[in-house]
XYZ file of C-alpha atoms in Angstrom:
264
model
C 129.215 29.171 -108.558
C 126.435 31.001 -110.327
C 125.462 30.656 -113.824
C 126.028 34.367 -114.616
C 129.905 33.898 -113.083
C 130.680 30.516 -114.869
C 132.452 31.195 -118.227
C 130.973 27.747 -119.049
C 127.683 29.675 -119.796
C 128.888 32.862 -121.792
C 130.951 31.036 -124.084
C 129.013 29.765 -127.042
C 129.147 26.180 -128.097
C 130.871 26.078 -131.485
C 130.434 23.032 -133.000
C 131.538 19.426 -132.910
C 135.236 20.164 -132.809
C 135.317 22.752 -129.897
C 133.488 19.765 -127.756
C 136.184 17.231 -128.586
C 139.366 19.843 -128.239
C 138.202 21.588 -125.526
C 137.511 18.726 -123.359
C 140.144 18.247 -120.625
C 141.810 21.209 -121.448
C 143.495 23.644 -119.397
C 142.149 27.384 -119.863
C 143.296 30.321 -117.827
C 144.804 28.051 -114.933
C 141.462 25.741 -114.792
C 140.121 22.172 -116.222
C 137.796 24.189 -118.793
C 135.523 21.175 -119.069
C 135.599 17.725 -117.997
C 133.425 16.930 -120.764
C 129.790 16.354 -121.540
C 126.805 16.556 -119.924
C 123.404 15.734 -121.514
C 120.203 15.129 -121.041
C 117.982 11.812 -121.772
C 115.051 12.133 -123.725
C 111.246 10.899 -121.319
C 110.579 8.655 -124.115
C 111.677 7.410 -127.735
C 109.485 10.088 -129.196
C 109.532 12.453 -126.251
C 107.335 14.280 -124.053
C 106.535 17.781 -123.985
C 108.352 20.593 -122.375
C 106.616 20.106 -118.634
C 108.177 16.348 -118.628
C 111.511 17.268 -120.989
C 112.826 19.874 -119.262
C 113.508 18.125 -115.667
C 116.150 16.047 -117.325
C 117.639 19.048 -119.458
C 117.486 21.111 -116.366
C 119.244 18.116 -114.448
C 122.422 18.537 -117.032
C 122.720 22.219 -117.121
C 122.533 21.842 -113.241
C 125.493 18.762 -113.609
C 127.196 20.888 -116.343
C 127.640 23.755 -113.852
C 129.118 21.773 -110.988
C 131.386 19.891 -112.769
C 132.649 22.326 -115.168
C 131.169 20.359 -118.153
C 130.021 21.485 -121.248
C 125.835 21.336 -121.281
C 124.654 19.766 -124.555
C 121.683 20.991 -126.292
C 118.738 18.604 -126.001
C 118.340 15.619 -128.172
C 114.969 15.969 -129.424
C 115.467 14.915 -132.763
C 112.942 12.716 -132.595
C 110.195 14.562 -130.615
C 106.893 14.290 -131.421
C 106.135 17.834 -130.476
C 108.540 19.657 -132.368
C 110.385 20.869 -129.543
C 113.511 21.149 -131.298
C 112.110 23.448 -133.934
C 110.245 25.484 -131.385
C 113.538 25.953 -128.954
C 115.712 26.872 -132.442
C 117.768 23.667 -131.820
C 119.071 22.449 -135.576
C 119.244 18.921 -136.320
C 123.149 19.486 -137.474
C 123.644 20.353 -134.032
C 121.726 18.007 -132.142
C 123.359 15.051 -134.568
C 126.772 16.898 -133.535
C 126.568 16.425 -129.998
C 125.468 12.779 -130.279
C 128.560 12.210 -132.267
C 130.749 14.429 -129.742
C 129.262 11.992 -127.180
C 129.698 8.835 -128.630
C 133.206 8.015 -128.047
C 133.029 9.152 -124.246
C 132.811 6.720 -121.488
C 128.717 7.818 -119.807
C 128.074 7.607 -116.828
C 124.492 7.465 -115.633
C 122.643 9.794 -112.634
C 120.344 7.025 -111.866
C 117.223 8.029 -109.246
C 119.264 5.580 -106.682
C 122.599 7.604 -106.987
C 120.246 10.456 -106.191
C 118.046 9.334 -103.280
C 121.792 7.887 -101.458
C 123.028 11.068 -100.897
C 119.356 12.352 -99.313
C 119.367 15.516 -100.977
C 116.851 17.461 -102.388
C 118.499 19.872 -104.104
C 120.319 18.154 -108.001
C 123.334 20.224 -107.585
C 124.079 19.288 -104.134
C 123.712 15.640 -104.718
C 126.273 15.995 -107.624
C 128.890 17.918 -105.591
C 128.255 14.740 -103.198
C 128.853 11.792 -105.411
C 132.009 14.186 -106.773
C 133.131 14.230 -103.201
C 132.537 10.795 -103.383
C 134.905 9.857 -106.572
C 131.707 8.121 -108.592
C 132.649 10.665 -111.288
C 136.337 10.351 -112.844
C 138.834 13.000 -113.748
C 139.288 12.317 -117.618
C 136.424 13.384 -119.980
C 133.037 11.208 -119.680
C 129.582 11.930 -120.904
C 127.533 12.234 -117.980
C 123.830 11.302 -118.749
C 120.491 13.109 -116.644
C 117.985 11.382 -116.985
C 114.068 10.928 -115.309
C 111.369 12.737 -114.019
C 112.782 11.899 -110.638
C 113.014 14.835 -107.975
C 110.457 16.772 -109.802
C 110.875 20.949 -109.666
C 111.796 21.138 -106.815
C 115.242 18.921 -107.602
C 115.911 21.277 -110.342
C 114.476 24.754 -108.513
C 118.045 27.009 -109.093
C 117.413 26.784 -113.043
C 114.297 28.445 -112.890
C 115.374 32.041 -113.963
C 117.793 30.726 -116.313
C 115.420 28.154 -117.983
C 112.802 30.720 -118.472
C 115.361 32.898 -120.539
C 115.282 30.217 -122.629
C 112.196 29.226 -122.719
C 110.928 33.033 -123.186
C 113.936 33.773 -126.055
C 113.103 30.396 -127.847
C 112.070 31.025 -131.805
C 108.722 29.084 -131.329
C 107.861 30.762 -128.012
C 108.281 34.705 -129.546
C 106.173 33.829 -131.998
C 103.502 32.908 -130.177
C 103.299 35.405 -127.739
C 103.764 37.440 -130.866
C 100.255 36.146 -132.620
C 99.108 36.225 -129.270
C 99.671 40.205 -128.465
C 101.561 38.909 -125.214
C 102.538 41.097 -122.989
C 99.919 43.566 -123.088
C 99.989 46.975 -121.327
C 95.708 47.028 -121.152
C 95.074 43.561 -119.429
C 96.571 40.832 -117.518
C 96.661 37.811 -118.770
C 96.350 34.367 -117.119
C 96.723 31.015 -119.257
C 94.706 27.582 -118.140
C 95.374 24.470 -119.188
C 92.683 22.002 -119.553
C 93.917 18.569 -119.931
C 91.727 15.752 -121.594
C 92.994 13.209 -123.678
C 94.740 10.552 -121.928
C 93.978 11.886 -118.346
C 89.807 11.026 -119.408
C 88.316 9.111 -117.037
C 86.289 9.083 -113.775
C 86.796 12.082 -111.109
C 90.311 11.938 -109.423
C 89.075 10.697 -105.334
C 91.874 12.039 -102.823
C 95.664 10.900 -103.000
C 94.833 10.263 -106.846
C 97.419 11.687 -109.809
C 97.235 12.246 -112.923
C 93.178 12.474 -113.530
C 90.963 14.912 -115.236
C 89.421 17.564 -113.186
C 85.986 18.291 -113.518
C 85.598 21.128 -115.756
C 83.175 23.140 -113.179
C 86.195 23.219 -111.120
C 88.336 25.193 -113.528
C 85.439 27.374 -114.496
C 84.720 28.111 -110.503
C 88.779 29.133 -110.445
C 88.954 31.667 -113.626
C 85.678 33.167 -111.760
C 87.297 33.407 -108.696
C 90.210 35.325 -110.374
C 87.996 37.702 -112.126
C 85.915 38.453 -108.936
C 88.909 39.327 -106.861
C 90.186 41.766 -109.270
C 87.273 43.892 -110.451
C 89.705 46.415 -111.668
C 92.056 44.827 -113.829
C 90.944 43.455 -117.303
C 91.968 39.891 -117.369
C 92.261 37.576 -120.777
C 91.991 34.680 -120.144
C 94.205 31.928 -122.908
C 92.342 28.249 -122.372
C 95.014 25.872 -123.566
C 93.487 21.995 -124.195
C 92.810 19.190 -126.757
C 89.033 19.003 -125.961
C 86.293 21.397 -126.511
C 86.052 24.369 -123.871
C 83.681 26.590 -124.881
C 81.286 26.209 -121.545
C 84.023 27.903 -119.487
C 83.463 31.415 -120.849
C 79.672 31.111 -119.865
C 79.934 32.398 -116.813
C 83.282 35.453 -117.136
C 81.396 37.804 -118.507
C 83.104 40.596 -118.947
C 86.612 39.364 -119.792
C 88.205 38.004 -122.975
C 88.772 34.081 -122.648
C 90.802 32.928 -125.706
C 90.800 29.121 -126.696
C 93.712 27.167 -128.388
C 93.419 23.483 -128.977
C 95.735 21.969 -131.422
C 94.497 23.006 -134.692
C 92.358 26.242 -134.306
C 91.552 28.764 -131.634
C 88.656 30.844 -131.058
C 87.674 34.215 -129.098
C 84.813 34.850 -127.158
């Protein structure tokens, strides 16, 4: 089932007591939802979007094979505004938690994942369906984890970046930003500092800063291979990155920390 054929995702969500009627009901000869599927926050105060939406993607992915409604995330207490950026209101966020609460949950744990040795979210929920772990009356199933990474969660991609691209927060950015624009291309970088500081990452090694040469030898690379096309270039990072524009002459580079941004 697609996510442009399932009725599940043209019908809008309309408040706490469609989730509780609706649940278990028959609609036009089928179960129109076996009830709710949400996702778990990373942490008490939340991560940002990278980390948040693997788990959010993991229950619109559950939602769709089961036939369950997908709840909005709970970020009401994330510590990057997420909520307020994606246009998701508290009222409905507290909603869903009480639509939830009187559910039996069951958990997607990483081990209910890796036992059915797919890659692919959907398919391991349409095996542990096959395999009864879910039951027939209305539940609250709960995604949770980092687990899987993109590639778990790869068939959301076009939806997710409808509405990631539609969000409130995200237009009016791109808005300030003049993005999309019909005279250049533009290509964002993210530098991260902050908690990834530290020595050089060696081979094999995660989550480590890169040196910043090797970002500035990439956005050179880019401009040298296409002489033709004006290219902007949006530096994203909470530490100073002026010395990266030194040597793109020619093109715009644009920085954005967290507070300020400036254009050279």
């Amino acid at each position: 089932m697609s996510y442009e054929k399932s009725s599940l995702w043209q019908r809008p969500l309309r408040g706490l007591e469609s989730y509780v009627l609706e649940v278990g009901r028959k609609r036009d000869g089928l179960v129109a939802c076996r009830g709710i599927s949400v996702a778990k926050p990373i942490a008490l105060r939340g991560a940002g979007v990278g980390n948040e939406i693997i788990p959010w993607a993991k229950a619109l992915i559950a939602a769709r094979e089961l036939r369950m409604h997908p709840a909005p995330p709970l970020w009401l207490l994330n510590r990057y505004g997420l909520a307020r950026e994606f246009g998701i209101s508290r009222v409905r966020m507290a909603g869903m938690a009480a639509a939830t609460a009187f559910l039996p949950r069951i958990v997607v744990s990483e081990e209910m994942f890796r036992s059915t040795s797919a890659w692919d979210y959907g398919a391991a929920i349409r095996i542990l369906s096959s395999q009864g772990v879910f039951p027939r009356s209305p539940f609250c199933l709960v995604n949770e984890g980092m687990w899987g990474g993109y590639l778990a969660i790869r068939s959301t991609r076009d939806l997710l970046l409808h509405k990631v691209l539609a969000s409130p927060g995200v237009l009016e950015r791109l808005g300030a930003l003049g993005i999309p624009s019909p005279s250049t291309m533009t290509v964002a970088v993210h530098v991260r500092r902050g908690d990834f500081l530290g020595g050089a990452p060696r081979p094999g090694q995660f989550n480590r800063a890169l040196p910043m040469d090797w970002y500035k030898s990439a956005m050179l690379s880019l401009a040298q291979s296409s002489p033709a096309v004006p290219l902007r270039f949006i530096v994203v990072s909470d530490s100073p990155t002026k010395d990266l524009s030194s040597d793109i002459p020619g093109h715009e580079v644009l920085h954005i920390s967290r507070d300020r941004k400036s254009v050279v």
